[in-house]
Short mmCIF file of N, CA and C in Angstrom, two decimals:
data_model
loop_
_atom_site.label_atom_id
_atom_site.label_comp_id
_atom_site.label_asym_id
_atom_site.label_seq_id
_atom_site.Cartn_x
_atom_site.Cartn_y
_atom_site.Cartn_z
N MET A 12 157.63 172.82 98.44
CA MET A 12 157.00 172.50 97.48
C MET A 12 155.64 172.11 98.08
N SER A 13 155.49 171.19 99.01
CA SER A 13 154.22 170.96 99.66
C SER A 13 153.57 172.21 100.28
N ALA A 14 154.20 173.17 100.72
CA ALA A 14 153.58 174.61 101.02
C ALA A 14 153.04 175.07 100.04
N ALA A 15 153.66 175.20 98.91
CA ALA A 15 153.17 175.89 97.71
C ALA A 15 152.06 175.14 97.22
N LYS A 16 151.92 173.78 97.24
CA LYS A 16 150.82 173.04 96.63
C LYS A 16 149.61 173.41 97.50
N ARG A 17 149.93 173.51 98.77
CA ARG A 17 148.70 173.77 99.74
C ARG A 17 148.26 175.09 99.46
N LYS A 18 149.07 176.04 99.36
CA LYS A 18 148.80 177.40 99.10
C LYS A 18 147.97 177.56 97.68
N ALA A 19 148.42 176.83 96.66
CA ALA A 19 147.61 176.65 95.41
C ALA A 19 146.26 176.19 95.48
N PHE A 20 146.06 175.12 96.25
CA PHE A 20 144.84 174.54 96.53
C PHE A 20 143.76 175.49 97.21
N GLU A 21 144.30 176.16 98.24
CA GLU A 21 143.53 177.12 99.19
C GLU A 21 143.24 178.25 98.27
N SER A 22 143.94 178.77 97.59
CA SER A 22 143.80 179.86 96.53
C SER A 22 142.59 179.43 95.47
N GLU A 23 142.70 178.31 94.95
CA GLU A 23 141.68 177.70 94.05
C GLU A 23 140.32 177.67 94.61
N GLU A 24 140.45 177.10 96.04
CA GLU A 24 139.02 176.99 96.57
C GLU A 24 138.60 178.31 96.88
N LEU A 25 139.43 179.27 97.34
CA LEU A 25 138.83 180.59 97.67
C LEU A 25 138.24 181.17 96.34
N LYS A 26 138.99 181.09 95.17
CA LYS A 26 138.50 181.66 94.07
C LYS A 26 137.19 180.90 93.45
N ARG A 27 137.01 179.50 93.70
CA ARG A 27 135.90 178.70 93.40
C ARG A 27 134.67 179.27 94.12
N ALA A 28 134.86 179.42 95.42
CA ALA A 28 133.73 180.10 96.34
C ALA A 28 133.42 181.42 95.73
N GLU A 29 134.32 182.34 95.62
CA GLU A 29 133.84 183.65 95.30
C GLU A 29 133.17 183.49 93.96
N TRP A 30 133.69 182.74 92.92
CA TRP A 30 133.15 182.79 91.67
C TRP A 30 131.68 182.32 91.62
N HIS A 31 131.51 181.14 92.40
CA HIS A 31 130.00 180.68 92.61
C HIS A 31 129.06 181.80 93.09
N LEU A 32 129.52 182.42 94.24
CA LEU A 32 128.68 183.52 94.69
C LEU A 32 128.42 184.55 93.63
N LEU A 33 129.41 184.90 92.81
CA LEU A 33 129.23 186.03 91.79
C LEU A 33 128.20 185.45 90.64
N GLU A 34 128.67 184.15 90.42
CA GLU A 34 127.60 183.55 89.44
C GLU A 34 126.12 183.63 89.63
N LEU A 35 125.92 183.26 90.78
CA LEU A 35 124.56 183.28 91.34
C LEU A 35 123.71 184.40 91.18
N GLY A 36 124.36 185.65 91.39
CA GLY A 36 123.79 186.80 91.19
C GLY A 36 122.53 187.17 91.60
N ASP A 37 121.57 187.95 91.24
CA ASP A 37 120.30 188.61 92.01
C ASP A 37 119.37 187.55 91.74
N SER A 38 119.25 186.66 90.60
CA SER A 38 118.28 185.89 90.47
C SER A 38 118.07 184.61 91.18
N ALA A 39 119.10 184.36 91.91
CA ALA A 39 119.25 182.97 92.40
C ALA A 39 118.40 183.10 93.74
N PRO A 40 117.88 181.72 94.12
CA PRO A 40 117.19 181.73 95.32
C PRO A 40 117.96 182.24 96.62
N VAL A 41 117.44 182.91 97.67
CA VAL A 41 118.25 183.48 98.56
C VAL A 41 118.90 182.45 99.34
N HIS A 42 118.36 181.33 99.65
CA HIS A 42 119.28 180.44 100.37
C HIS A 42 120.52 179.98 99.70
N GLU A 43 120.38 179.63 98.48
CA GLU A 43 121.64 179.41 97.52
C GLU A 43 122.69 180.62 97.70
N THR A 44 122.29 181.70 97.72
CA THR A 44 123.04 183.07 97.93
C THR A 44 123.85 182.91 99.19
N TYR A 45 122.96 182.68 100.14
CA TYR A 45 123.41 182.61 101.60
C TYR A 45 124.24 181.52 101.69
N GLU A 46 124.32 180.51 101.34
CA GLU A 46 125.14 179.37 101.35
C GLU A 46 126.33 179.69 100.57
N ALA A 47 126.30 180.26 99.57
CA ALA A 47 127.60 180.52 98.74
C ALA A 47 128.36 181.60 99.49
N ALA A 48 127.58 182.36 99.95
CA ALA A 48 128.41 183.40 100.71
C ALA A 48 129.25 182.94 102.02
N ASN A 49 128.46 181.97 102.75
CA ASN A 49 129.16 181.30 103.77
C ASN A 49 130.28 180.68 103.38
N ARG A 50 130.31 179.88 101.95
CA ARG A 50 131.52 179.09 101.51
C ARG A 50 132.50 180.13 101.20
N ALA A 51 132.30 181.27 100.61
CA ALA A 51 133.15 182.25 100.41
C ALA A 51 133.85 182.92 101.51
N VAL A 52 133.10 183.07 102.52
CA VAL A 52 133.53 183.60 103.84
C VAL A 52 134.71 182.53 104.46
N GLU A 53 134.11 181.14 104.61
CA GLU A 53 135.06 180.10 105.16
C GLU A 53 136.38 179.81 104.40
N SER A 54 136.06 180.08 103.04
CA SER A 54 137.11 179.89 102.25
C SER A 54 138.33 180.91 102.31
N ARG A 55 138.07 182.04 102.98
CA ARG A 55 138.99 183.12 103.41
C ARG A 55 139.59 182.77 104.73
N GLY A 56 139.03 181.81 105.26
CA GLY A 56 139.54 181.38 106.65
C GLY A 56 138.75 182.23 107.89
N PHE A 57 137.39 182.60 107.72
CA PHE A 57 136.73 183.21 108.90
C PHE A 57 135.59 182.37 108.86
N ASP A 58 134.98 182.59 110.26
CA ASP A 58 133.93 181.71 110.63
C ASP A 58 132.81 182.60 110.36
N ASP A 59 131.65 181.77 110.10
CA ASP A 59 130.26 182.67 109.84
C ASP A 59 129.66 183.15 111.11
N VAL A 60 129.76 184.56 111.19
CA VAL A 60 129.30 185.16 112.54
C VAL A 60 128.31 186.11 112.02
N ALA A 61 127.11 186.22 112.89
CA ALA A 61 126.25 187.12 112.79
C ALA A 61 126.66 188.55 112.75
N SER A 62 125.93 189.52 112.01
CA SER A 62 126.49 191.01 111.87
C SER A 62 126.39 191.47 113.45
N ASP A 63 125.35 191.24 114.24
CA ASP A 63 125.22 191.79 115.53
C ASP A 63 126.27 191.09 116.48
N VAL A 64 126.83 189.97 116.28
CA VAL A 64 127.89 189.40 116.99
C VAL A 64 129.29 190.28 116.70
N LEU A 65 129.52 190.40 115.39
CA LEU A 65 130.48 191.23 114.62
C LEU A 65 130.61 192.73 115.32
N LEU A 66 129.56 193.30 115.34
CA LEU A 66 129.46 194.70 116.06
C LEU A 66 129.68 194.65 117.49
N GLN A 67 129.69 193.66 118.24
CA GLN A 67 129.86 193.39 119.51
C GLN A 67 131.38 193.20 119.69
N ARG A 68 132.19 192.77 118.72
CA ARG A 68 133.58 192.73 118.87
C ARG A 68 134.22 193.85 118.72
N SER A 69 135.64 193.73 119.27
CA SER A 69 136.67 195.04 119.19
C SER A 69 136.93 195.21 117.70
N PHE A 70 137.37 196.32 117.58
CA PHE A 70 137.63 196.76 116.28
C PHE A 70 138.96 196.05 115.99
N GLN A 71 139.71 195.52 116.80
CA GLN A 71 141.07 194.81 116.59
C GLN A 71 140.89 193.35 116.14
N GLU A 72 139.55 192.90 116.81
CA GLU A 72 139.19 191.47 116.41
C GLU A 72 138.49 191.53 114.88
N ASN A 73 137.86 192.58 114.72
CA ASN A 73 137.35 192.75 113.23
C ASN A 73 138.38 193.10 112.07
N LEU A 74 139.51 193.70 112.53
CA LEU A 74 140.12 194.36 111.62
C LEU A 74 140.64 193.16 110.38
N PRO A 75 141.09 192.24 110.55
CA PRO A 75 141.22 191.23 109.58
C PRO A 75 140.17 190.99 108.45
N ARG A 76 139.08 190.75 109.22
CA ARG A 76 137.79 190.65 108.22
C ARG A 76 137.67 192.00 107.45
N LEU A 77 137.79 193.01 108.03
CA LEU A 77 137.54 194.37 107.43
C LEU A 77 138.53 194.59 106.04
N MET A 78 139.82 194.28 106.44
CA MET A 78 140.84 194.23 105.58
C MET A 78 140.57 193.30 104.24
N ALA A 79 140.15 192.16 104.62
CA ALA A 79 139.81 191.29 103.66
C ALA A 79 138.60 191.87 102.76
N ALA A 80 137.66 192.23 103.48
CA ALA A 80 136.50 192.89 102.76
C ALA A 80 137.04 194.01 101.74
N ALA A 81 137.99 194.71 102.20
CA ALA A 81 138.24 195.94 101.55
C ALA A 81 139.19 195.50 100.10
N GLY A 82 139.86 194.18 100.45
CA GLY A 82 140.63 193.79 99.25
C GLY A 82 141.86 194.43 99.03
N THR A 83 142.48 194.68 98.07
CA THR A 83 143.53 195.67 97.79
C THR A 83 143.21 196.73 96.70
N GLN A 84 143.89 197.68 96.75
CA GLN A 84 143.64 199.04 95.97
C GLN A 84 143.51 198.59 94.39
N THR A 85 144.35 197.66 93.95
CA THR A 85 144.66 197.23 92.70
C THR A 85 143.45 196.17 92.28
N ALA A 86 143.16 195.34 93.29
CA ALA A 86 142.17 194.47 93.05
C ALA A 86 141.07 194.46 94.13
N PRO A 87 140.14 195.42 94.23
CA PRO A 87 139.13 195.26 95.31
C PRO A 87 138.20 194.19 95.02
N ASP A 88 137.87 193.79 96.18
CA ASP A 88 136.76 192.55 96.00
C ASP A 88 135.19 193.05 95.38
N PRO A 89 134.72 192.20 94.86
CA PRO A 89 133.50 192.45 94.35
C PRO A 89 132.55 192.66 95.34
N PRO A 90 131.53 193.44 95.25
CA PRO A 90 130.56 193.72 96.39
C PRO A 90 129.82 192.64 97.14
N ALA A 91 129.60 191.43 96.31
CA ALA A 91 129.00 190.31 96.82
C ALA A 91 129.92 189.50 97.73
N VAL A 92 131.07 189.72 97.61
CA VAL A 92 132.00 188.94 98.54
C VAL A 92 132.31 189.94 99.71
N ALA A 93 132.56 191.36 99.53
CA ALA A 93 132.78 192.07 100.58
C ALA A 93 131.38 192.02 101.36
N ASP A 94 130.26 192.04 101.08
CA ASP A 94 129.03 191.58 101.71
C ASP A 94 128.88 190.48 102.61
N ALA A 95 129.39 189.31 101.80
CA ALA A 95 129.53 188.19 102.55
C ALA A 95 130.42 188.09 103.73
N LEU A 96 131.50 188.99 103.46
CA LEU A 96 132.51 189.10 104.68
C LEU A 96 132.16 189.70 105.80
N LEU A 97 131.20 190.71 105.40
CA LEU A 97 130.63 191.36 106.51
C LEU A 97 129.44 191.05 107.19
N ASP A 98 128.92 189.84 106.66
CA ASP A 98 127.66 189.43 106.77
C ASP A 98 126.53 190.11 106.46
N PHE A 99 126.48 190.75 105.34
CA PHE A 99 125.32 191.53 104.75
C PHE A 99 124.50 190.41 104.00
N ALA A 100 125.02 189.23 103.79
CA ALA A 100 123.88 188.25 103.09
C ALA A 100 123.01 187.70 104.00
N SER A 101 121.79 187.95 103.90
CA SER A 101 120.62 187.57 104.99
C SER A 101 120.62 186.30 104.90
N PHE A 102 120.34 185.77 106.20
CA PHE A 102 120.06 184.27 106.48
C PHE A 102 118.60 183.96 105.99
N ALA A 103 118.69 182.72 105.22
CA ALA A 103 117.52 182.35 104.51
C ALA A 103 117.52 180.75 104.56
N MET A 104 116.25 180.32 104.88
CA MET A 104 116.11 178.78 104.92
C MET A 104 115.79 178.44 103.60
N PRO A 105 116.13 177.02 103.33
CA PRO A 105 115.85 176.40 101.88
C PRO A 105 114.38 176.22 101.74
N PRO A 106 114.03 176.07 100.56
CA PRO A 106 112.61 175.29 100.26
C PRO A 106 112.41 173.79 101.06
N LEU A 107 111.11 173.66 101.06
CA LEU A 107 110.75 172.21 101.53
C LEU A 107 111.65 171.13 101.01
N GLY A 108 111.67 171.03 99.79
CA GLY A 108 112.39 169.89 98.99
C GLY A 108 113.81 169.91 99.38
N THR A 109 114.38 171.03 99.42
CA THR A 109 115.91 171.03 99.98
C THR A 109 116.07 170.63 101.28
N ASP A 110 115.35 171.20 102.19
CA ASP A 110 115.13 170.75 103.48
C ASP A 110 115.06 169.13 103.76
N LEU A 111 114.32 168.59 103.03
CA LEU A 111 114.12 167.10 103.22
C LEU A 111 115.22 166.44 102.82
N THR A 112 115.98 166.92 101.67
CA THR A 112 117.18 166.41 101.11
C THR A 112 118.22 166.37 102.33
N GLU A 113 118.48 167.54 102.72
CA GLU A 113 119.28 167.54 103.98
C GLU A 113 119.00 167.03 105.13
N PHE A 114 117.89 166.99 105.22
CA PHE A 114 117.24 166.16 106.70
C PHE A 114 117.78 164.61 106.48
N ILE A 115 117.40 164.01 105.14
CA ILE A 115 117.85 162.85 104.74
C ILE A 115 119.40 162.48 104.96
N ALA A 116 119.98 163.46 104.51
CA ALA A 116 121.54 163.44 104.73
C ALA A 116 122.34 163.57 106.16
N LEU A 117 121.46 164.16 106.71
CA LEU A 117 122.02 164.36 108.40
C LEU A 117 121.56 163.26 109.14
N THR A 118 120.51 162.42 108.69
CA THR A 118 120.10 161.18 109.49
C THR A 118 120.62 160.03 108.85
N LYS A 119 121.50 160.09 108.07
CA LYS A 119 121.98 158.92 107.18
C LYS A 119 122.30 157.73 108.15
N THR A 120 123.06 158.23 109.16
CA THR A 120 123.63 157.16 110.15
C THR A 120 122.57 156.46 111.02
N LYS A 121 121.46 157.00 111.17
CA LYS A 121 120.23 156.38 111.73
C LYS A 121 119.69 155.09 110.96
N HIS A 122 120.09 155.13 109.65
CA HIS A 122 119.69 154.23 108.68
C HIS A 122 120.45 153.18 107.96
N LEU A 123 121.61 153.18 108.71
CA LEU A 123 122.80 152.44 108.13
C LEU A 123 122.40 150.89 108.11
N ARG A 124 121.79 150.44 109.26
CA ARG A 124 121.50 149.11 109.30
C ARG A 124 120.00 148.60 108.74
N LYS A 125 119.37 149.52 108.15
CA LYS A 125 118.07 149.24 107.40
C LYS A 125 118.42 148.74 106.09
N SER A 126 117.44 147.85 105.66
CA SER A 126 117.47 147.34 104.34
C SER A 126 117.03 148.39 103.36
N ASN A 127 117.40 148.26 102.05
CA ASN A 127 116.83 149.24 101.14
C ASN A 127 115.28 149.37 101.25
N GLY A 128 114.68 148.36 101.52
CA GLY A 128 113.21 148.53 101.57
C GLY A 128 112.69 149.35 102.67
N GLN A 129 113.50 149.07 103.84
CA GLN A 129 113.24 149.63 105.13
C GLN A 129 113.30 151.29 105.00
N ARG A 130 114.58 151.69 104.30
CA ARG A 130 114.74 152.91 104.07
C ARG A 130 113.73 153.55 103.16
N HIS A 131 113.34 152.84 102.18
CA HIS A 131 112.32 153.28 101.14
C HIS A 131 111.12 153.71 101.96
N LEU A 132 110.70 152.64 102.81
CA LEU A 132 109.37 152.87 103.78
C LEU A 132 109.58 154.02 104.70
N TRP A 133 110.81 154.49 105.00
CA TRP A 133 111.06 155.51 105.94
C TRP A 133 110.99 156.65 105.26
N ARG A 134 111.62 157.00 103.87
CA ARG A 134 111.53 158.01 103.23
C ARG A 134 110.21 158.36 102.52
N LEU A 135 109.29 157.37 102.28
CA LEU A 135 108.18 157.50 101.50
C LEU A 135 107.22 158.54 101.88
N PRO A 136 106.86 158.37 103.30
CA PRO A 136 105.77 159.47 103.94
C PRO A 136 106.30 160.70 103.83
N ARG A 137 107.63 160.89 104.24
CA ARG A 137 108.18 162.22 104.32
C ARG A 137 108.25 162.93 102.71
N GLU A 138 108.56 162.04 101.77
CA GLU A 138 108.69 162.47 100.28
C GLU A 138 107.13 162.93 99.87
N ARG A 139 106.23 161.99 100.36
CA ARG A 139 104.71 162.15 99.90
C ARG A 139 103.99 163.40 100.62
N ALA A 140 104.69 163.74 101.90
CA ALA A 140 104.16 164.95 102.42
C ALA A 140 104.60 166.14 101.63
N ILE A 141 105.87 166.26 101.17
CA ILE A 141 106.23 167.39 100.64
C ILE A 141 105.59 167.36 99.17
N ALA A 142 105.44 166.24 98.54
CA ALA A 142 104.78 166.35 97.14
C ALA A 142 103.21 166.64 97.25
N ASN A 143 102.69 166.28 98.48
CA ASN A 143 101.28 166.83 98.60
C ASN A 143 101.04 168.19 98.84
N PHE A 144 101.94 168.66 99.77
CA PHE A 144 102.16 170.09 100.08
C PHE A 144 102.01 170.96 98.67
N GLU A 145 103.15 170.57 98.03
CA GLU A 145 103.25 171.07 96.66
C GLU A 145 102.19 170.98 95.58
N LYS A 146 101.43 170.02 95.61
CA LYS A 146 100.39 169.73 94.87
C LYS A 146 99.38 170.72 95.19
N ALA A 147 99.11 170.92 96.77
CA ALA A 147 97.93 171.49 97.25
C ALA A 147 98.13 172.96 96.84
N LEU A 148 99.35 173.36 97.18
CA LEU A 148 99.60 174.87 96.95
C LEU A 148 100.87 174.99 95.89
N PRO A 149 100.71 174.95 94.76
CA PRO A 149 101.58 174.94 93.72
C PRO A 149 102.57 176.28 93.76
N ARG A 150 101.80 177.37 94.19
CA ARG A 150 102.57 178.56 94.23
C ARG A 150 103.64 178.61 95.34
N LEU A 151 103.39 177.55 96.34
CA LEU A 151 104.75 177.75 97.10
C LEU A 151 105.61 176.64 96.95
N VAL A 152 105.80 176.11 95.77
CA VAL A 152 106.71 175.16 95.57
C VAL A 152 108.30 175.55 95.98
N HIS A 153 108.74 176.76 95.55
CA HIS A 153 109.91 177.20 95.86
C HIS A 153 109.88 178.17 97.08
N GLN A 154 108.98 178.04 97.99
CA GLN A 154 108.88 179.05 99.34
C GLN A 154 109.80 178.37 100.15
N ARG A 155 110.33 179.24 100.90
CA ARG A 155 111.37 178.89 102.09
C ARG A 155 110.36 178.42 103.18
N ILE A 156 110.87 177.52 103.76
CA ILE A 156 110.16 176.74 105.01
C ILE A 156 109.81 177.87 105.82
N ASP A 157 110.71 178.65 106.36
CA ASP A 157 110.25 179.83 107.28
C ASP A 157 109.25 180.73 106.95
N ALA A 158 109.06 180.92 105.77
CA ALA A 158 108.17 181.86 105.21
C ALA A 158 106.58 181.21 105.01
N ILE A 159 106.45 179.83 105.01
CA ILE A 159 105.17 179.49 105.20
C ILE A 159 104.28 180.04 106.46
N THR A 160 103.23 180.60 106.02
CA THR A 160 102.27 181.32 106.80
C THR A 160 101.26 180.34 107.61
N ARG A 161 100.78 180.67 108.61
CA ARG A 161 99.78 179.84 109.12
C ARG A 161 98.41 179.61 108.19
N GLU A 162 98.26 180.75 107.56
CA GLU A 162 97.08 180.53 106.40
C GLU A 162 97.36 179.52 105.30
N GLU A 163 98.53 179.57 104.81
CA GLU A 163 98.96 178.49 104.05
C GLU A 163 99.06 177.09 104.59
N ALA A 164 99.63 177.01 105.92
CA ALA A 164 99.38 175.82 106.48
C ALA A 164 97.84 175.32 106.69
N LEU A 165 96.92 176.04 107.02
CA LEU A 165 95.62 175.89 107.04
C LEU A 165 94.94 175.52 105.55
N ALA A 166 95.46 176.28 104.68
CA ALA A 166 95.01 175.96 103.29
C ALA A 166 95.35 174.37 102.90
N PHE A 167 96.43 173.97 103.46
CA PHE A 167 96.90 172.65 103.06
C PHE A 167 96.22 171.71 103.87
N ARG A 168 95.92 171.99 105.16
CA ARG A 168 95.04 171.14 106.02
C ARG A 168 93.63 170.99 105.38
N ASP A 169 92.99 172.10 104.79
CA ASP A 169 91.71 172.13 104.21
C ASP A 169 91.81 171.19 102.89
N TRP A 170 92.92 171.34 102.06
CA TRP A 170 92.94 170.43 100.88
C TRP A 170 93.00 169.08 101.29
N TRP A 171 93.91 168.72 102.40
CA TRP A 171 94.02 167.43 102.88
C TRP A 171 92.59 166.83 103.38
N SER A 172 91.83 167.66 103.93
CA SER A 172 90.67 167.16 104.41
C SER A 172 89.70 166.80 103.30
N LEU A 173 89.49 167.69 102.61
CA LEU A 173 88.78 167.60 101.24
C LEU A 173 89.15 166.17 100.54
N ARG A 174 90.46 166.02 100.35
CA ARG A 174 90.93 164.78 99.77
C ARG A 174 90.49 163.46 100.43
N ILE A 175 90.44 163.51 101.86
CA ILE A 175 90.15 162.50 102.49
C ILE A 175 88.64 162.28 102.37
N GLN A 176 87.77 163.19 102.39
CA GLN A 176 86.44 163.23 102.41
C GLN A 176 85.97 162.45 100.91
N VAL A 177 86.75 162.82 99.75
CA VAL A 177 86.39 162.31 98.52
C VAL A 177 86.80 160.82 98.57
N ILE A 178 87.90 160.54 99.17
CA ILE A 178 88.26 159.16 99.43
C ILE A 178 87.36 158.25 99.91
N SER A 179 86.92 158.56 101.23
CA SER A 179 86.01 157.69 102.13
C SER A 179 84.72 158.87 102.26
N PRO A 180 83.79 158.87 101.48
CA PRO A 180 82.60 159.56 101.82
C PRO A 180 81.84 159.01 102.80
N SER A 181 81.16 159.67 103.77
CA SER A 181 80.37 159.48 104.82
C SER A 181 79.04 158.85 104.63
#
C-alpha cells in the first residue's frame, strides 16, 4: 500500500510538471519555460544535463532518457516534454526582479539574526536599484539579466548622473 501511494505521488508530480510546461506554451518568458522543463525532467528521475554533455555520453547511458523522450506508441510525449528531456530547452536567465527575489531567498540564512528593520535596510538599496533601472529603461523591465548590453548599462549610468545633477546642482 505504501509503495502504491509513493508511486501515485510520483506520477502526480510528473504530470503536474509536464502540464505546467505545456501550459506555458510559446508566449511564456524563456526563463519560466526553462525552469518548467527542468522540473519536468527531474520529475522523470533524470538530472538536468547540458546537451553537449549528453552527446559525450555513450548510447547506453542515454538510452533511458531517449526512451522516456519517445514515450510509448499509444501515448507519445508532447514535443515540449521530449525537448526538455533531450535538453532542447535553451538556458535562460530570469529578469532582474526575479533575480533579486531568488538572491534574497538564497541569502536568507545570512539575515536570520537581523531584526525586521535591519533586513529592511539591507533589502532597500537592492530593491531601489532594480526599481531605478526599470524606471530609467522601461523597455527592459522584463529583460533577462544576461541580455542587458553595455550600451543599456551606460544609458542607465547617464540617467543616474542626470538625476544626481538635478538633485544637487553645481
